[in-house]
CSV table of C-alpha atoms in Angstrom, one decimal:
chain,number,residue,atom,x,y,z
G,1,UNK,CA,14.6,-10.7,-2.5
G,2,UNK,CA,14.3,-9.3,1.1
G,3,UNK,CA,11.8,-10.1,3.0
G,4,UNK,CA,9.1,-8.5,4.6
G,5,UNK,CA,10.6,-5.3,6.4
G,6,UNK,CA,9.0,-3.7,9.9
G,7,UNK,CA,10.5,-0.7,11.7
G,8,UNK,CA,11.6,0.2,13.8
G,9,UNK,CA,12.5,-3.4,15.9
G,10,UNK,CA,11.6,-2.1,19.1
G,11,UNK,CA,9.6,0.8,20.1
G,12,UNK,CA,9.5,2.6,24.0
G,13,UNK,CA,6.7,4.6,24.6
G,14,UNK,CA,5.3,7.1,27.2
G,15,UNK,CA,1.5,6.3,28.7
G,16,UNK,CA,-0.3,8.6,26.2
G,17,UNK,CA,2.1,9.2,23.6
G,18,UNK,CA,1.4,8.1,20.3
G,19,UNK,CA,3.3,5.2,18.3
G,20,UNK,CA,3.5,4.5,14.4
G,21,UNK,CA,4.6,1.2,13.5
G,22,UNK,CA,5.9,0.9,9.9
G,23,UNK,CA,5.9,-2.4,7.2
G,24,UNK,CA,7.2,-3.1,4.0
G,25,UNK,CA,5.9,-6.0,2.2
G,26,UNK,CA,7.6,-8.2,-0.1
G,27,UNK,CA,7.5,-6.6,-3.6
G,28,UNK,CA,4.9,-8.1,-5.4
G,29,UNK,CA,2.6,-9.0,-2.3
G,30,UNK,CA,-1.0,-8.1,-2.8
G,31,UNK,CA,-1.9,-8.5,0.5
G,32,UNK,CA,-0.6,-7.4,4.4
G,33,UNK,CA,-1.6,-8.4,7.4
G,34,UNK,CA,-1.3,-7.2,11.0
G,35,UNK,CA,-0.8,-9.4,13.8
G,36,UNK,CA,-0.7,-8.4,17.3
G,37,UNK,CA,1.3,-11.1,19.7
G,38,UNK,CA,1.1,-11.0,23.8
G,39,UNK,CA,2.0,-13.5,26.3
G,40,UNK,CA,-1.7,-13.7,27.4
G,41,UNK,CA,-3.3,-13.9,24.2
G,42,UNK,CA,-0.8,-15.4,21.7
G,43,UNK,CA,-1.4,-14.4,18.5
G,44,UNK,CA,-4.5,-12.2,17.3
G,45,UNK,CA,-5.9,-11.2,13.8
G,46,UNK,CA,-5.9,-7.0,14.2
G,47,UNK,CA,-6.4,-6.0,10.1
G,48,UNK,CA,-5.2,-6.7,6.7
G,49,UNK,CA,-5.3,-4.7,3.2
G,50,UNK,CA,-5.6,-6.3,0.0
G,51,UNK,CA,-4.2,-4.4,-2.9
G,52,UNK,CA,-3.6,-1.6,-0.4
G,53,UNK,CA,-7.7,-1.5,0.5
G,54,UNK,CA,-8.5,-2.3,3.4
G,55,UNK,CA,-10.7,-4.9,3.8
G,56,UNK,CA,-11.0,-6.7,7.6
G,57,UNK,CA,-10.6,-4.6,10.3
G,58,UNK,CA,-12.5,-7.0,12.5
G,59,UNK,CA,-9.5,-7.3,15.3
G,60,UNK,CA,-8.2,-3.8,15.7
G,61,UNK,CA,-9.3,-2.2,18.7
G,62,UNK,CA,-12.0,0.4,17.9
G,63,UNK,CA,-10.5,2.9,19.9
G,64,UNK,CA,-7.0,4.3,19.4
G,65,UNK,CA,-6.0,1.9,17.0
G,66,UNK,CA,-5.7,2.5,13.2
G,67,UNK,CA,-3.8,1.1,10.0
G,68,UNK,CA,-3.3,2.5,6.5
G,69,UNK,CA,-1.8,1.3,3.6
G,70,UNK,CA,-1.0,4.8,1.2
G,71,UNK,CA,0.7,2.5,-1.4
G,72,UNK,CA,1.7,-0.8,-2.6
G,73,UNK,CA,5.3,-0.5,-0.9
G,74,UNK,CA,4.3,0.3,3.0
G,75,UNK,CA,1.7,-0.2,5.8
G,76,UNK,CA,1.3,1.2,9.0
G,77,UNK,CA,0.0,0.8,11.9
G,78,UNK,CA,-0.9,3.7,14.5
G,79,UNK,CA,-1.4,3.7,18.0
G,80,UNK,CA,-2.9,7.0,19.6
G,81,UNK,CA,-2.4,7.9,23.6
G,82,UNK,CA,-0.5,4.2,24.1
G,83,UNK,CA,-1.4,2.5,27.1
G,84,UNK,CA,0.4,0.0,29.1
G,85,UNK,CA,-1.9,-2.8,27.9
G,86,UNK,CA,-0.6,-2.2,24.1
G,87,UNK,CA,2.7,-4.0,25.2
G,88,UNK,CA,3.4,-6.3,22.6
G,89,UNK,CA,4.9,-7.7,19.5
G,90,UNK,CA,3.0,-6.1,16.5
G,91,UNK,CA,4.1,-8.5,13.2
G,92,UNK,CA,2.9,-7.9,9.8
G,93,UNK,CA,2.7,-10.2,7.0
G,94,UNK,CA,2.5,-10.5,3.6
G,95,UNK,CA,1.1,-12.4,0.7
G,96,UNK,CA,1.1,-12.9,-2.7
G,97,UNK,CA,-2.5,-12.8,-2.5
G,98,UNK,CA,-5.6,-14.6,-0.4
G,99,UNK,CA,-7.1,-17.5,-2.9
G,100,UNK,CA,-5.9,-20.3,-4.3
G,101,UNK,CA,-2.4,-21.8,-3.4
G,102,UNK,CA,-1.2,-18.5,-2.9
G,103,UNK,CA,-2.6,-17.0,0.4
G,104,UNK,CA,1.2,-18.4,2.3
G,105,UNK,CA,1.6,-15.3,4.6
G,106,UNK,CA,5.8,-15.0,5.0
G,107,UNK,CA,6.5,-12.9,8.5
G,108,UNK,CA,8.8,-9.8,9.3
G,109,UNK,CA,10.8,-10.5,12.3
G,110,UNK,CA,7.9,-7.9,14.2
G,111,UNK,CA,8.2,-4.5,16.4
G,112,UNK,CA,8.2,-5.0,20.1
G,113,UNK,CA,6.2,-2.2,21.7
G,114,UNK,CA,7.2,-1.1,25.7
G,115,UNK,CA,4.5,1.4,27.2
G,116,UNK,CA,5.7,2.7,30.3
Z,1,UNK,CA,-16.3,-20.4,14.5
Z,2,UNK,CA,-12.8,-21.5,14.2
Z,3,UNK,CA,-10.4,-22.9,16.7
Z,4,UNK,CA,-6.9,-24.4,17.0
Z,5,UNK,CA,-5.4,-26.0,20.2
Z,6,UNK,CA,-2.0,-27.1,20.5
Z,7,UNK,CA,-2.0,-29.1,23.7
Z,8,UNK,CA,2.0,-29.2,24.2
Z,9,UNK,CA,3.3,-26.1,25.7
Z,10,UNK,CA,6.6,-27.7,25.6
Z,11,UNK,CA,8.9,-30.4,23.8
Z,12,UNK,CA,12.6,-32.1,23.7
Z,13,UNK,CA,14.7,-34.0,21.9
Z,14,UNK,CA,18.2,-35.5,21.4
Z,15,UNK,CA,20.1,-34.4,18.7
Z,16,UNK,CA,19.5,-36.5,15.5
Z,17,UNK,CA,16.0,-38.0,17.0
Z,18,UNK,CA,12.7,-37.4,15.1
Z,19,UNK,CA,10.1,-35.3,16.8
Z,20,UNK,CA,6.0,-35.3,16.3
Z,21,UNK,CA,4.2,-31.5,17.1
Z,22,UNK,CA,0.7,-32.0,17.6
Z,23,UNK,CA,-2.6,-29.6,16.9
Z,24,UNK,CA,-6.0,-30.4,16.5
Z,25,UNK,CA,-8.1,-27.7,15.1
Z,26,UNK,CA,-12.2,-27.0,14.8
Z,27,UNK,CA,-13.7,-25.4,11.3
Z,28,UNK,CA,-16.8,-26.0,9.4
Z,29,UNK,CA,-15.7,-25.1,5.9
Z,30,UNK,CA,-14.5,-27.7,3.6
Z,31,UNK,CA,-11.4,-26.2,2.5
Z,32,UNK,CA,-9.0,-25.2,4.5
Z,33,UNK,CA,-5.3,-25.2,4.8
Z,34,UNK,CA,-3.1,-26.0,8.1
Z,35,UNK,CA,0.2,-24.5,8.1
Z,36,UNK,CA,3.3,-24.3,10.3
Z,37,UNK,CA,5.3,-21.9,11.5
Z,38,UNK,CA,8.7,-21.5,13.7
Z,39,UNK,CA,9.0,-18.5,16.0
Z,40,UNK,CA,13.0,-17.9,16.0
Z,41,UNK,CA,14.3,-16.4,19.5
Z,42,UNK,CA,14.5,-12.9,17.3
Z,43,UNK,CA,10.6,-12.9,17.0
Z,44,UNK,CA,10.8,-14.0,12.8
Z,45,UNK,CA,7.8,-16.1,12.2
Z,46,UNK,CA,9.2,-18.7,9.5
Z,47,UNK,CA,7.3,-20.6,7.3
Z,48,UNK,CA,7.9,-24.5,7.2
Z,49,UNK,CA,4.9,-26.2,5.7
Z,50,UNK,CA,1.3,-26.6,4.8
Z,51,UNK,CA,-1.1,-29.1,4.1
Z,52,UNK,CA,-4.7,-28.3,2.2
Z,53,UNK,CA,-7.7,-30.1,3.2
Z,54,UNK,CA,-8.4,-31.8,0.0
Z,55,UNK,CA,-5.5,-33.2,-0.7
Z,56,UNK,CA,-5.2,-36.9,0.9
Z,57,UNK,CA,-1.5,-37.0,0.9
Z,58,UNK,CA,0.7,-35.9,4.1
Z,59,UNK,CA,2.9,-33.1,2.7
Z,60,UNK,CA,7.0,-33.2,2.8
Z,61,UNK,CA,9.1,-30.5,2.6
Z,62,UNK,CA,12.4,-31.1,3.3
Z,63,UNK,CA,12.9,-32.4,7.1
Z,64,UNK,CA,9.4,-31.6,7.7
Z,65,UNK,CA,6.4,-33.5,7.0
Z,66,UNK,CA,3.1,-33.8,8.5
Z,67,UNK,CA,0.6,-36.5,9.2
Z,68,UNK,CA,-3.1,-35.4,8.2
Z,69,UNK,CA,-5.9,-36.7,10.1
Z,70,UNK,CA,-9.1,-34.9,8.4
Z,71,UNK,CA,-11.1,-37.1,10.1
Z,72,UNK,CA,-9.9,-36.7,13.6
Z,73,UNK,CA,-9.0,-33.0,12.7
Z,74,UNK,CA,-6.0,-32.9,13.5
Z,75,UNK,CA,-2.6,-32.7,12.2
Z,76,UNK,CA,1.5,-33.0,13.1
Z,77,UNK,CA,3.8,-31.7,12.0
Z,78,UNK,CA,7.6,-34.4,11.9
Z,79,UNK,CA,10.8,-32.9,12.4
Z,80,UNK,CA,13.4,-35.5,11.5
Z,81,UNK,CA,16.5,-35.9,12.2
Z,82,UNK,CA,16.2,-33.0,14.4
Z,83,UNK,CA,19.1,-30.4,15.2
Z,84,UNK,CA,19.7,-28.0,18.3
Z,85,UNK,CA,18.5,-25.0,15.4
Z,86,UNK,CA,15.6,-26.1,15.2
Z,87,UNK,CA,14.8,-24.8,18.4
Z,88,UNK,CA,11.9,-22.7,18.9
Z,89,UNK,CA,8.2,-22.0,19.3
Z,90,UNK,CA,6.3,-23.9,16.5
Z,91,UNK,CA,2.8,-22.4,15.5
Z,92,UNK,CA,-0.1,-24.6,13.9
Z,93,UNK,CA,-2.6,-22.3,12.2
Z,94,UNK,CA,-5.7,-22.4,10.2
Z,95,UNK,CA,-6.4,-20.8,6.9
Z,96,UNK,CA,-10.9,-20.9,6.2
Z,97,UNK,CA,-10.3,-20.9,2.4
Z,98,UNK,CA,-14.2,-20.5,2.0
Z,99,UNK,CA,-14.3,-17.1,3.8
Z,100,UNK,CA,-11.3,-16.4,1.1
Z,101,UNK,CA,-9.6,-13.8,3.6
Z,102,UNK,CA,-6.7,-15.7,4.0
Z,103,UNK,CA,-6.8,-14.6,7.2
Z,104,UNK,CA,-4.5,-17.1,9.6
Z,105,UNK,CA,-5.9,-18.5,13.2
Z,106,UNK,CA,-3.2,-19.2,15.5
Z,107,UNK,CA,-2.5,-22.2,18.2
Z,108,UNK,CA,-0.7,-21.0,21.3
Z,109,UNK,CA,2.2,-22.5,20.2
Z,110,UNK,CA,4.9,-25.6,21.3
Z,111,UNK,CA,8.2,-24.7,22.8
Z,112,UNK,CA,10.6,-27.1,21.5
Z,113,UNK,CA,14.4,-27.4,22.7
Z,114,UNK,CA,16.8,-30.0,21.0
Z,115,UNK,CA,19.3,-31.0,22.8
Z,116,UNK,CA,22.8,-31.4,21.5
């Protein structure tokens, strides 16, 4: 059973040029996360879907920054007009849902963004 | 609002020896679960163990165990027998289950190098 899947690895962007970040889930998984990882400020919450609607957005910047989830298989995330500040490891999770013993979110192996 | 500190940026060991990760963490729900992550080199966040709040015993899994101080709020996680791949950043985080997000706050991390 593979694991949760994000594309591409690494990403180089120009300032202003937009960037789409893509994650599969493992199959099953009711629930994906986004996590946003810097040097500065470690690991931060951005959004997460639960059966593909979204329901906290409560980290993701309010401008620039948007995710969808058009079906159970794939997420992404979108970043319009990048700026060098976006720099960082974007890793999405998955799990098999948020209650009970089940809310273990398993990692993919993230997508390091470069803004130039 | 919730918290976790990981006070070790950084940790050794000799091959073989057994080594103690610490984290204290602030939450005013009841339930709660702590779990622990490894950050390979690649970026793969890897799941190692949890440990609800209501239940009194330490979890084991494998090598890893932790020592649960509810009191104190804090928790460890044990490596035994530790080996020089299980080198890494280890991550303490903190699941509110009364919020039932299953939304994950992160410590900053401990770098830990075993030494062969």
């Amino acid at each position: 059973n593979a694991g949760v899947i994000q594309t591409p690895r690494h990403k180089v962007t120009g300032k202003g040029q937009e960037a789409t970040l893509w994650c599969e889930p493992i199959s099953g998984h009711s629930a994906v996360f986004w996590y946003r990882q810097t040097i500065v400020q470690g690991l931060e919450f951005l959004t997460y879907f639960r059966n593909q609607a979204p329901i906290d957005d409560s980290g993701m910047p309010k401008e620039r920054f948007s995710a969808q989830m058009p079906n159970q298989s794939h997420s992404t995330l979108k970043i319009q007009s990048t700026q060098p500040q976006d720099s960082a490891v974007y890793l999405c999770a998955s799990s098999l849902d948020i209650t009970g013993s089940q809310n273990t979110l398993y990692f993919g192996a993230g997508t390091r963004l470069s803004v130039l | 609002a919730q918290r976790v500190t990981q006070v070790q940026p950084t940790g050794s060991s000799q091959w073989g020896e057994e080594v103690t990760l610490d984290c204290s963490y602030e939450t005013s729900e009841y339930f709660y679960r702590i779990f622990w992550y490894r950050q390979l080199f690649s970026g793969e966040m890897v799941f190692l163990i949890y440990q609800p709040s209501f239940d009194t015993q330490n979890q084991r899994s494998g090598r890893y165990s932790v020592v649960f101080q509810k009191s104190f709020k804090s928790i460890s996680l044990v490596i035994s027998a530790s080996q020089p791949e299980d080198s890494g950043t280890y991550f303490c985080a903190l699941s509110e289950l009364g919020t039932n997000t299953g939304k994950l706050t992160f410590g900053d991390g401990t770098v830990l190098t075993v030494k062969p």
